[in-house]
Every structure is written in C-alpha cells, then in structure tokens.
PDB file of C-alpha atoms in Angstrom:
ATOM      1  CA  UNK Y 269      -8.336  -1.884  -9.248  1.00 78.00           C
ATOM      2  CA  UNK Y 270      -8.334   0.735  -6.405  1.00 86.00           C
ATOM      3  CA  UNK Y 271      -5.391   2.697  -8.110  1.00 83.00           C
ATOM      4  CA  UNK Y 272      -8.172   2.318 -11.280  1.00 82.00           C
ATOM      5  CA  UNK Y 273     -10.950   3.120  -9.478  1.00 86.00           C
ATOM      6  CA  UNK Y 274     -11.331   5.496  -6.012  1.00 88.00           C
ATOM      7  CA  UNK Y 275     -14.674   4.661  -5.027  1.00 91.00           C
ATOM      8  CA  UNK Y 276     -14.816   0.604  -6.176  1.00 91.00           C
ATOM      9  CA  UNK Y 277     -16.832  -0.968  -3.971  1.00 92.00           C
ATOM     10  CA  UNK Y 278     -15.149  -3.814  -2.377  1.00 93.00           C
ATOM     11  CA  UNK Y 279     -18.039  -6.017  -3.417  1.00 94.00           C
ATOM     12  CA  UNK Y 280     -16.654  -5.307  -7.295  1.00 92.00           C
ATOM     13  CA  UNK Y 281     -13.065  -5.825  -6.695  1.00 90.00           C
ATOM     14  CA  UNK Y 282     -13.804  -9.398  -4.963  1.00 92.00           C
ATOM     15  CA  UNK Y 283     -15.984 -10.050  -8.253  1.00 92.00           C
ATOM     16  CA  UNK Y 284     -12.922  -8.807 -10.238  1.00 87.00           C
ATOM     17  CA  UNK Y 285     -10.880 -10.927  -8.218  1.00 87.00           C
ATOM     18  CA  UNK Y 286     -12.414 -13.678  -8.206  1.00 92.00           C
ATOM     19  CA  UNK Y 287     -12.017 -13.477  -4.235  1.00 94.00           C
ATOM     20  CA  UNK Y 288     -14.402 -13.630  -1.497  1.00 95.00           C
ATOM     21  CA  UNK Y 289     -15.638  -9.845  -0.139  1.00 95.00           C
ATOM     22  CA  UNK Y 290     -14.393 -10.815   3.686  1.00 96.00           C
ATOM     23  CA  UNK Y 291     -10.897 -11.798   2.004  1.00 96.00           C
ATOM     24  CA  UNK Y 292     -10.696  -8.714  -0.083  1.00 95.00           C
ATOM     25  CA  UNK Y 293     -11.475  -6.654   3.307  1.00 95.00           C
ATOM     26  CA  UNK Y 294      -8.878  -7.924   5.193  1.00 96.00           C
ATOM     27  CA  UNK Y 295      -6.421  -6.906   2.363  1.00 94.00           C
ATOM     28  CA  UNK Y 296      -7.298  -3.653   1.682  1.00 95.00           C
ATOM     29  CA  UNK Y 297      -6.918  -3.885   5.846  1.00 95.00           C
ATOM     30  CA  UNK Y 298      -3.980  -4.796   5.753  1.00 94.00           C
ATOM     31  CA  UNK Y 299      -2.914  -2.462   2.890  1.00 93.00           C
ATOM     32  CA  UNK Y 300      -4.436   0.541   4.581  1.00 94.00           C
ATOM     33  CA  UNK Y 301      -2.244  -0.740   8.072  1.00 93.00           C
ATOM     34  CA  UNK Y 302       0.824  -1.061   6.202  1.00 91.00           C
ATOM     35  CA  UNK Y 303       0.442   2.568   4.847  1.00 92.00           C
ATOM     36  CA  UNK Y 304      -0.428   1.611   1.091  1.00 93.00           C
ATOM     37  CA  UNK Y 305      -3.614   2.985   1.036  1.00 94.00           C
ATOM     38  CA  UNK Y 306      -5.751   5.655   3.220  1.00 94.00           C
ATOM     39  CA  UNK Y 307      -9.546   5.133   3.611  1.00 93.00           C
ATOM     40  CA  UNK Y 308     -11.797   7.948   3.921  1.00 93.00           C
ATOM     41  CA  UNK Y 309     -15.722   8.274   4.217  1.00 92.00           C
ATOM     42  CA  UNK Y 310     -17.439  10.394   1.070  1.00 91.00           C
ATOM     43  CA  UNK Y 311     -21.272  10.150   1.737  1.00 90.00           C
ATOM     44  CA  UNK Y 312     -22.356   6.714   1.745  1.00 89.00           C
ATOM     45  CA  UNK Y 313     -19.154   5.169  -0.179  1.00 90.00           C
ATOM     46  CA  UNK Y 314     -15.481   4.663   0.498  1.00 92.00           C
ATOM     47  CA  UNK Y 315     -12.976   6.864  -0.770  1.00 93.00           C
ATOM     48  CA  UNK Y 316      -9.556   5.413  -1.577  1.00 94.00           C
ATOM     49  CA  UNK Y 317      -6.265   7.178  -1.716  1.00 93.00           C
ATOM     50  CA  UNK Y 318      -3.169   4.634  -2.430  1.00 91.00           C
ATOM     51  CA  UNK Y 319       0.337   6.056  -1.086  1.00 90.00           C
ATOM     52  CA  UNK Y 320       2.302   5.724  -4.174  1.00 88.00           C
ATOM     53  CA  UNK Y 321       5.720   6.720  -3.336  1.00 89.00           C
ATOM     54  CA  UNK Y 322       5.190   4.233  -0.145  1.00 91.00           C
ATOM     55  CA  UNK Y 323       8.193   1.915  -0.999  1.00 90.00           C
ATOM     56  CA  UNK Y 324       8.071  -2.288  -0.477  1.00 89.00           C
ATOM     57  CA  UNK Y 325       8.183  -3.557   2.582  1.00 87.00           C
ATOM     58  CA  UNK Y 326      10.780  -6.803   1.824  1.00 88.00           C
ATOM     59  CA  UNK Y 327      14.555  -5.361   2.473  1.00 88.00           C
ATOM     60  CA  UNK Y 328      15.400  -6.652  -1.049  1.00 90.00           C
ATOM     61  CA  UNK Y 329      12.963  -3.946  -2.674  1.00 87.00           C
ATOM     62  CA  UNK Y 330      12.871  -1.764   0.074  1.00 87.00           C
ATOM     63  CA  UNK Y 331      13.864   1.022  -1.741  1.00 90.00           C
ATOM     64  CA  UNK Y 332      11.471   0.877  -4.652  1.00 89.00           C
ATOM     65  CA  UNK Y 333       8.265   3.070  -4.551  1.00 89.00           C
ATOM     66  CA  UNK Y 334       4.983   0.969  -5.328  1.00 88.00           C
ATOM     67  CA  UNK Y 335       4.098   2.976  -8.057  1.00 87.00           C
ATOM     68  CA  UNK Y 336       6.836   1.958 -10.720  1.00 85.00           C
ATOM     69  CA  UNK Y 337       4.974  -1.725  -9.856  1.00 85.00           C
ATOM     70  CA  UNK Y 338       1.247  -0.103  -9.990  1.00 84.00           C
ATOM     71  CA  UNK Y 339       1.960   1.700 -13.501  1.00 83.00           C
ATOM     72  CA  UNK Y 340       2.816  -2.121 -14.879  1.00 82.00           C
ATOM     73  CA  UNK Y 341      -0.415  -2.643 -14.426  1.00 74.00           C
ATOM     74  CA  UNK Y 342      -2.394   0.470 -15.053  1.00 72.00           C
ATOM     75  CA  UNK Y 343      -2.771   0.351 -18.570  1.00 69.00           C
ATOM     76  CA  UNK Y 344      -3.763  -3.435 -18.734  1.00 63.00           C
ATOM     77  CA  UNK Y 345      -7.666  -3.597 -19.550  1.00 64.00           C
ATOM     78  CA  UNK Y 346     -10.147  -4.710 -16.561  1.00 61.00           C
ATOM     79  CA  UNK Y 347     -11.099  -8.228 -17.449  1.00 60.00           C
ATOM     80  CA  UNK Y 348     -14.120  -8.729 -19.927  1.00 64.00           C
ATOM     81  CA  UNK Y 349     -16.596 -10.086 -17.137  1.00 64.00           C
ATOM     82  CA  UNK Y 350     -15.403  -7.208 -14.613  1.00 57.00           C
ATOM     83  CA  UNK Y 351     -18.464  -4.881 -13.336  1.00 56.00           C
ATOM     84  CA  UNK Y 352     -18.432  -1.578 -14.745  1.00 59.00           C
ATOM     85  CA  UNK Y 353     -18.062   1.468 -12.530  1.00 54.00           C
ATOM     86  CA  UNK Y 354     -21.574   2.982 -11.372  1.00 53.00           C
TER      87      UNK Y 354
END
C-alpha cells in the first residue's frame, strides 16, 4: 500500500490490513530500519519513499531486489472496503 500510495496514513493501511495502527508502526519501523523504506516529513503528513532495488535480507534471496516482489502486487486492486486516498 505504501509503494501504492506515498502519503497513506498509517491509520488507512492498518484498516487495509486489517491490523492494529501500533502493529502497522512498528513495521513500517522496522522496514524504514532495515533500509526498505525512508520517512520524511511534508507539512503535516508522512512522506514515504520505498528503496526498491534494496535486495532481501534472507541469504537464499539475497540477491533479489524487492521490487520484482512489489510489482507482483502493484497491479492487484485495493480491497473493496479499503479507504480511498484523501
């Protein structure tokens, strides 16, 4: 949904999810540690920026990029009861 969406609130993408908003913070935490994503500050909301060409962190895919794995689920439709973009 980030890849999707910049600026999604993380209130939306636990909705999405289907997750709590603490647990969704602690993995876009843990993604932004890891080097998967960048966080910056634009106004009042959250920018995004996910690292694409980062590759996997498990030595068997270590040397696959994320993004191959992102694009399999770019053009999949946000689910029907998933808030809109304001």
């Amino acid at each position: 949904m980030i890849s999707r969406d910049a600026e999604v609130r993380l209130r939306d993408l636990a909705v999405g999810c289907g997750v709590t908003e603490r647990a969704v913070q602690a993995i876009v935490n843990d993604l932004e540690g890891a080097g998967y994503l960048t966080r910056s500050r634009r106004g009042r909301r959250n920018h995004y920026q996910v690292a694409r060409h980062a590759l996997f962190r498990h030595p068997a895919e270590a040397r696959y990029e994320i993004a191959d794995f992102l694009d399999l689920f770019a053009g999949l439709p946000p689910p029907p009861d998933a808030p809109s973009p304001p």
